[in-house]
Coordinates of C-alpha atoms and ligand atoms in Angstrom, one line a residue:
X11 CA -67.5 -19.3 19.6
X12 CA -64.2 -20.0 17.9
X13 CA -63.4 -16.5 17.9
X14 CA -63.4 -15.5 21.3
X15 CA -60.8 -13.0 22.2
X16 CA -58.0 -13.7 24.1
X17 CA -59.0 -14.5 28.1
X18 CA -57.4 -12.3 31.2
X19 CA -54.5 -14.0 32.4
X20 CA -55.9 -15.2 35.8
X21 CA -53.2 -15.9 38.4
X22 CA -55.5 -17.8 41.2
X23 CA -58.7 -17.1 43.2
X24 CA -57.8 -14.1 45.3
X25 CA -61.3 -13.1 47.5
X26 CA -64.6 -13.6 47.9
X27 CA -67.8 -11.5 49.1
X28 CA -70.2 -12.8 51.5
X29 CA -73.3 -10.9 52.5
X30 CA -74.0 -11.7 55.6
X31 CA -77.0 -10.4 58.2
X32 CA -75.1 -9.8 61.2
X33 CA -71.9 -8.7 60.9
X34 CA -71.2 -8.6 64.4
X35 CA -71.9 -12.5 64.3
X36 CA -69.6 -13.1 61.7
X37 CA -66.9 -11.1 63.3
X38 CA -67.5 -13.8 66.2
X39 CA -67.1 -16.4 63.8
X40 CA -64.7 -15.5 61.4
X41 CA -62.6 -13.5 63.3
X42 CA -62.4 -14.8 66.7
X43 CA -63.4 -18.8 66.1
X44 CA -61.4 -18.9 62.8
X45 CA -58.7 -16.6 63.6
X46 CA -59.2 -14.7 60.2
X47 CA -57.1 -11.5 60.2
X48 CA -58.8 -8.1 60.1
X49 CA -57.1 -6.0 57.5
X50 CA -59.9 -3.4 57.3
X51 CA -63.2 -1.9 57.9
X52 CA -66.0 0.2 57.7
X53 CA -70.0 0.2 59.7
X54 CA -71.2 -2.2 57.0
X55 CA -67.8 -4.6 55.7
X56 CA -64.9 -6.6 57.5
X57 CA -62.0 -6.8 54.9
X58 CA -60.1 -10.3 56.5
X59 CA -57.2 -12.4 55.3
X60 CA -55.2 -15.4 55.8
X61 CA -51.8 -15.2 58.0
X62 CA -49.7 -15.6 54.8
X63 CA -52.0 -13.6 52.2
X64 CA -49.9 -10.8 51.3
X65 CA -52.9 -9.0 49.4
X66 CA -55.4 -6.8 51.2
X67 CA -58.0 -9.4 51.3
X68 CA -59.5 -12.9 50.9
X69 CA -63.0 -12.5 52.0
X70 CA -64.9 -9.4 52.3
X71 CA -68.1 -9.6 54.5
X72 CA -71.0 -7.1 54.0
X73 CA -73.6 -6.9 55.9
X74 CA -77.0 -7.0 53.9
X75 CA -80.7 -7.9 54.7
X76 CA -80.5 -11.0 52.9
X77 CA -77.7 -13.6 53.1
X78 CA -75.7 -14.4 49.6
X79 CA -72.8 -14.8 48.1
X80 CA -71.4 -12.0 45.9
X81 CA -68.5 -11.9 43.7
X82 CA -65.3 -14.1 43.3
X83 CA -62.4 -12.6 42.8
X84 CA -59.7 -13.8 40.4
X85 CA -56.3 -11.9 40.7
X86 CA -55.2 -11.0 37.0
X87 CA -51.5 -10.7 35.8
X88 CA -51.3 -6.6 34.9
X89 CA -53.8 -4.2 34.2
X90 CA -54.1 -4.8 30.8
X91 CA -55.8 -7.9 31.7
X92 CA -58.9 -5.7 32.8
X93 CA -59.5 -5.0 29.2
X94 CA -58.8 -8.5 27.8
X95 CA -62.0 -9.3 30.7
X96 CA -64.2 -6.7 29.5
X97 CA -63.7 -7.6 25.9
X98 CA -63.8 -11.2 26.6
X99 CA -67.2 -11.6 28.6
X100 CA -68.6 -8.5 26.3
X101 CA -67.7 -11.0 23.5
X102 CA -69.5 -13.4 25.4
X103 CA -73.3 -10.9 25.8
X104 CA -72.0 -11.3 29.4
X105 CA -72.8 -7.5 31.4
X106 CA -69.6 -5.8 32.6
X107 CA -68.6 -2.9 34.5
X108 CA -65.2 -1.1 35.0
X109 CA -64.6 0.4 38.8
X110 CA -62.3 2.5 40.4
X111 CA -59.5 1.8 42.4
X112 CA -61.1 1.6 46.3
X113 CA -64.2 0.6 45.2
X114 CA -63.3 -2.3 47.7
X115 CA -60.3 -0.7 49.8
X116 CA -57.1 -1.5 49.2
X117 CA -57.5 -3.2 45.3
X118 CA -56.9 -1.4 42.3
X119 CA -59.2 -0.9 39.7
X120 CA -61.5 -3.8 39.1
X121 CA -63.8 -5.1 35.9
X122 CA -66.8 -6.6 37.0
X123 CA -69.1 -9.2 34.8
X124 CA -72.2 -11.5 34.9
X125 CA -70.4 -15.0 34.0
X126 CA -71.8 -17.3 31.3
X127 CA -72.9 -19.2 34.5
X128 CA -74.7 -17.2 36.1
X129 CA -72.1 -16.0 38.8
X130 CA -70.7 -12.6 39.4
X131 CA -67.0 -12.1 39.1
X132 CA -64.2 -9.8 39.2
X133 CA -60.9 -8.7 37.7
X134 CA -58.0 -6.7 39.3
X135 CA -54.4 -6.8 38.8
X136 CA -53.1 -4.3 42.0
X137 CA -53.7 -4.5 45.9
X138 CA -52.3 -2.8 48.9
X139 CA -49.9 -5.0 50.4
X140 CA -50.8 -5.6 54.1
X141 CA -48.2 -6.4 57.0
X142 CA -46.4 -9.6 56.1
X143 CA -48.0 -12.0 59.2
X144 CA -46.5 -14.9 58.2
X145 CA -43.9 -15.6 61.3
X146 CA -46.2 -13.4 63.5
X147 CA -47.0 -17.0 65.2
X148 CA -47.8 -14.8 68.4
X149 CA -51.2 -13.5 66.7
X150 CA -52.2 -16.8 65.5
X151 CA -55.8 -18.2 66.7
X152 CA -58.2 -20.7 65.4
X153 CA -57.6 -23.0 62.4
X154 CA -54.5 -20.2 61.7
X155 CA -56.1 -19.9 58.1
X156 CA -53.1 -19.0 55.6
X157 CA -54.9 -17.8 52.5
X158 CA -57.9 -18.8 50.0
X159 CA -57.4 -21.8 48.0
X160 CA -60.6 -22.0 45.8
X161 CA -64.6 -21.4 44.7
X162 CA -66.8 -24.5 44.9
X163 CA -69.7 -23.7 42.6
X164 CA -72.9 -25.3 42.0
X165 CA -73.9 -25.7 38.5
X166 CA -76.8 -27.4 36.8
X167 CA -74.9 -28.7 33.2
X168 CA -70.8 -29.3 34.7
X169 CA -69.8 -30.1 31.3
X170 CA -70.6 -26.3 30.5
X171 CA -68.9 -25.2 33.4
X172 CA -65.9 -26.6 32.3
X173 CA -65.7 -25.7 28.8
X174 CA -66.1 -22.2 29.9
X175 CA -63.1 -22.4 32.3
X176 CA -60.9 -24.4 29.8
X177 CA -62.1 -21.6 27.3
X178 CA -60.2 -19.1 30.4
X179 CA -57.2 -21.7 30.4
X180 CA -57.6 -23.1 33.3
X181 CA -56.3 -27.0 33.6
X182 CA -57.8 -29.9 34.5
X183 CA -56.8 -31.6 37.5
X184 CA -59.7 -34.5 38.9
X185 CA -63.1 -35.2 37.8
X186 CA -65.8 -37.2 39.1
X187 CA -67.4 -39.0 35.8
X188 CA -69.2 -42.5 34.9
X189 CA -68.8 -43.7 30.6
X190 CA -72.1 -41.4 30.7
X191 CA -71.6 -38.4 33.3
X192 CA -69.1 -35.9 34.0
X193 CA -70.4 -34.9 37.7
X194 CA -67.8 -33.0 39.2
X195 CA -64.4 -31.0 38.1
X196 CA -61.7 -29.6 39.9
X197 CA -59.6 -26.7 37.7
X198 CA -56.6 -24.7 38.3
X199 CA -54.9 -21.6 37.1
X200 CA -52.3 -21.6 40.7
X201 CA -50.1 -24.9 40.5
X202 CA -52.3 -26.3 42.9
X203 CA -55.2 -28.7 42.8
X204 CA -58.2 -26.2 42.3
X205 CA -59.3 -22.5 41.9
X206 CA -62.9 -23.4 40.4
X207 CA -64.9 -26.7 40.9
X208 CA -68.2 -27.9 39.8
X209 CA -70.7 -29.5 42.1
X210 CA -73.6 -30.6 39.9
X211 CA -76.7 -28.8 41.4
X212 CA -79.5 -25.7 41.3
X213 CA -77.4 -23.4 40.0
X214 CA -75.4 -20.7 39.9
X215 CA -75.0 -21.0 43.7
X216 CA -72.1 -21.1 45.7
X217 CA -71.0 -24.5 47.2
X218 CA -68.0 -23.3 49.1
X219 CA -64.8 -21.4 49.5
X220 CA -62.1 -23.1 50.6
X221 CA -59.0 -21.8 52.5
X222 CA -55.6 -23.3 52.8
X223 CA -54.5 -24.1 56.6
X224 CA -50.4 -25.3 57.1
X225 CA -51.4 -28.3 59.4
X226 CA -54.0 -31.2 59.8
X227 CA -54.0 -30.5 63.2
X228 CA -55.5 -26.8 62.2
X229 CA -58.6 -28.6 60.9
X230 CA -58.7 -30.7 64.1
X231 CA -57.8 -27.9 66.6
X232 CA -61.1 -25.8 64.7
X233 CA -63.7 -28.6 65.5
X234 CA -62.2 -28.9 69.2
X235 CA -62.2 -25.7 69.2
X236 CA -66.4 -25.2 68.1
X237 CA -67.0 -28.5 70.1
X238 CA -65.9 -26.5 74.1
X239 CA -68.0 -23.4 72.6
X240 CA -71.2 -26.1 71.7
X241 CA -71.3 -25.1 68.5
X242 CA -70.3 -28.5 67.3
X243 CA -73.7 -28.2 64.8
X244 CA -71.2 -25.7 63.0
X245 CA -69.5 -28.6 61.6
X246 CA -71.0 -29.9 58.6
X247 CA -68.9 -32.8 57.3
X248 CA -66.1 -34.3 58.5
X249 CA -62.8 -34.4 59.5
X250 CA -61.4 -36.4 56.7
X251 CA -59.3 -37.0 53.8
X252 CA -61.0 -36.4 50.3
X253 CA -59.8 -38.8 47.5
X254 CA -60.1 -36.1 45.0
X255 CA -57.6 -33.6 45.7
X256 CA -55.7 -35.8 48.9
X257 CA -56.8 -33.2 51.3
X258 CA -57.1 -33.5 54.9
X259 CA -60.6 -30.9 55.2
X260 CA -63.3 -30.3 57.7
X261 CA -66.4 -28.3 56.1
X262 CA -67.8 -25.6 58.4
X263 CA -71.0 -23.4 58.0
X264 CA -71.2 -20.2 59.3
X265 CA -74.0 -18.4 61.1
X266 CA -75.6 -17.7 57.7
X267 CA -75.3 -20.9 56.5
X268 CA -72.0 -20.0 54.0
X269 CA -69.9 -23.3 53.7
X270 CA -66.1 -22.8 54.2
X271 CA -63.9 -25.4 54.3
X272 CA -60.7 -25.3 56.0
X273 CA -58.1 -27.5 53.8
X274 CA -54.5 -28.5 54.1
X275 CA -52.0 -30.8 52.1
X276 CA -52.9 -30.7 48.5
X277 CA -50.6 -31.5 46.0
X278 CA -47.9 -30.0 43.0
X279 CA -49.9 -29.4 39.4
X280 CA -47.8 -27.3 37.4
X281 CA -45.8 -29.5 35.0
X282 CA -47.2 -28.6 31.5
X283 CA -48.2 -32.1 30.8
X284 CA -49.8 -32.6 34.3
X285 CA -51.7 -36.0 34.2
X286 CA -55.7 -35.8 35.2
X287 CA -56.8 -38.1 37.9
X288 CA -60.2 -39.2 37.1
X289 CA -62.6 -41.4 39.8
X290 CA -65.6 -43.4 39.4
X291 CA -68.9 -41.7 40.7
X292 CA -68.8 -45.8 42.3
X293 CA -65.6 -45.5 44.0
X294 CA -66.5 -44.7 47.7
X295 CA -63.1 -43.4 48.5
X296 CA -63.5 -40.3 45.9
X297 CA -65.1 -37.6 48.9
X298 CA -63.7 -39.3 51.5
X299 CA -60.4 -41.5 51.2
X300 CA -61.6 -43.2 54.2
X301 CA -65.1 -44.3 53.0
X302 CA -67.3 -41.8 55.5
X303 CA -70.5 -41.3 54.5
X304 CA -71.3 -37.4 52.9
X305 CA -74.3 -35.8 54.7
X306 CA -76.9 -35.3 52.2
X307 CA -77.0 -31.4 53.3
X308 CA -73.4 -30.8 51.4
X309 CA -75.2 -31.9 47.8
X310 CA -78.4 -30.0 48.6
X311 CA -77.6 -26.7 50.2
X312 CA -75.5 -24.0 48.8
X313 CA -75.6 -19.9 49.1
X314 CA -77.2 -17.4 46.3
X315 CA -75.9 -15.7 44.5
X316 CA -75.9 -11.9 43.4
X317 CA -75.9 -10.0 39.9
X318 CA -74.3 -6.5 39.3
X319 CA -77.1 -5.0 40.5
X320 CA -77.1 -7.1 44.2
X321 CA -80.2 -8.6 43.1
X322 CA -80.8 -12.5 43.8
X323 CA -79.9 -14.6 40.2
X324 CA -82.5 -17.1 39.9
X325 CA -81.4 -20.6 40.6
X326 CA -82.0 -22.9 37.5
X327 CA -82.6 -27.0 38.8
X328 CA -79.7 -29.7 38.0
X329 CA -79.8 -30.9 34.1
X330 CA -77.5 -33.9 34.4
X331 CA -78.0 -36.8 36.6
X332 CA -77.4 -36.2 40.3
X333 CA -74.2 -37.3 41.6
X334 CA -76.1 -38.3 44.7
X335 CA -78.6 -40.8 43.2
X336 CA -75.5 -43.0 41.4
X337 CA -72.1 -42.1 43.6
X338 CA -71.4 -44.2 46.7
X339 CA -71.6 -41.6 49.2
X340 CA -73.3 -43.9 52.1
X341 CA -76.7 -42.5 51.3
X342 CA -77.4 -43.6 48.2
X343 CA -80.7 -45.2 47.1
X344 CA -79.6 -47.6 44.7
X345 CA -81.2 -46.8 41.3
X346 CA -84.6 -49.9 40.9
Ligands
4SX26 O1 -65.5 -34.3 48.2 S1 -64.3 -34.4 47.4 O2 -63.3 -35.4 47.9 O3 -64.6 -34.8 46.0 C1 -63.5 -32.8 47.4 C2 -64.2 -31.8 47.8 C3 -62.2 -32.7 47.1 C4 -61.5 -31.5 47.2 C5 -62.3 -30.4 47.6 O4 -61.8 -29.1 47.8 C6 -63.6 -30.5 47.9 O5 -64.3 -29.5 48.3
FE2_27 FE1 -63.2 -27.7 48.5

């Protein structure tokens, strides 16, 4: 394991796929609740993006028969990053696959793989470059969604998940950990908080993606927003301010059952000797500043995820001790 080549240079989680089984339902909600921004599309995808994203695409939505997640995509620093992917997860027994330019429109060429985890993920280094919407406050709608921030990933062993993303240098920013347990990680490549964390579960799934709004009042202008509509069950957890990560946040699930969050006011990570900030599983104030209970739902449910071949990866149970039956999250049955 020592002599692993050299990883891709990552530069930050880019894009995500989504299967989803009515598009024209996710159009409502994604597009017209949410205010994403249609960059393109065909009968079966919606390409969308953030108001500030100034690459083709941070979510693509398919439409399938089944709803799952499909890949993550991690924006690499030049092409010759593709190859250090393929020889890097090939060095790992991990499955890859090179594809052209346009095999989603408007990225360049792309390397696919099977992580060590279980989930599917992808490579590219070139994108169109989309109408800059960034002062285009005319066009603005919903919880004016700037960009992607980050994967949340559910993962049965989250000591393995994050040797395998130190082993892609990403940094450490918070954990959630007891003298015994490490239950949760946040890890970053951007000079933010997180592009990867670990939520100790049946795994691979994934938890959530997370975008990046300007303004609290985005996250509180989306729930008023779903509450006039009725579709107040859309919110999951919520409003609040998370310990880890001082984010102001609102959790969301979509008419699949995907989990978004819509996130604002994170924090600066990019000094070389950046300090971790680590919380007890005890400390009530580590998933919500404020002491709110978590709904049990957010531990338990999460989306499949797909392989190479779009075929469902089977979900392997937790192999730690559950956060949930230990951390002070206002559910808790206290251990006998
Ligand atoms: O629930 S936590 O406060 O630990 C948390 C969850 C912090 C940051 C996140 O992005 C998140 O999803
Ligand atoms: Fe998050």
């Amino acid at each position: 394991m020592s002599s692993l080549p050299p990883p891709p240079d990552i530069v930050r989680s880019a894009y995500a796929a989504l299967v989803v089984t009515s598009l024209p339902e996710a159009r409502r909600f994604w597009v017209d609740l949410l205010g994403f921004v249609v960059t393109d599309e065909d009968a079966s995808s919606l390409y969308l993006r953030g108001y500030d994203e100034l690459t083709h695409h941070n979510l693509i939505l398919r439409s399938g028969p089944v709803a799952a997640a499909g890949a993550l995509g991690f924006r690499v620093r030049s092409v010759a990053d593709l190859s250090r992917a393929e020889e890097f997860y090939g060095a790992l027994g991990c499955r890859t696959e090179r594809v052209p330019a346009g095999f989603a429109r408007g990225q360049g060429e792309t390397v696919r793989a099977e992580d060590p985890l279980g989930f599917l993920v992808e490579f590219f280094a070139a994108s169109a470059h989309p109408e800059r919407l960034q002062q285009r406050y005319d066009l603005r709608r919903g919880a004016e969604v700037a960009r992607l921030d980050h994967f949340n990933i559910c993962v049965p062993d989250v000591p393995v998940a994050y040797e395998h993303y130190k082993s892609l240098g990403f940094g450490l920013s918070e954990t959630i950990e007891d003298g015994r347990t490490l239950y949760a990680a946040w890890m970053y490549r951007k000079q933010t908080v997180h592009d990867v964390a670990f939520t100790g579960g049946a795994g691979p799934r994934l938890h959530h993606l997370g975008f990046f709004a300007h303004e609290p009042h985005s996250v509180l202008r989306m729930c008023d927003i779903l509450g006039s509509l009725s579709l107040e069950s859309c919110i999951e957890r919520g409003p609040g301010r998370h310990g880890v990560s001082n984010a102001f946040y609102v959790y969301l699930r979509d008419p699949d059952g995907h989990r978004l969050e819509v996130y604002t006011s994170d924090y600066y990570t990019g000094d070389p000797d950046h300090p971790v900030l680590r919380w007890s599983v005890l400390d009530p104030r580590r998933r919500d500043f404020w002491g709110n209970a978590v709904i049990p739902s957010w531990y338990s449910e999460a989306s499949a995820v797909l392989d190479l071949d779009g075929k469902p990866r089977p979900v392997i149970d937790i192999a730690q001790t559950a956060e949930v039956t230990v951390g002070a999250d206002g559910f808790t049955v206290p251990a006998e």
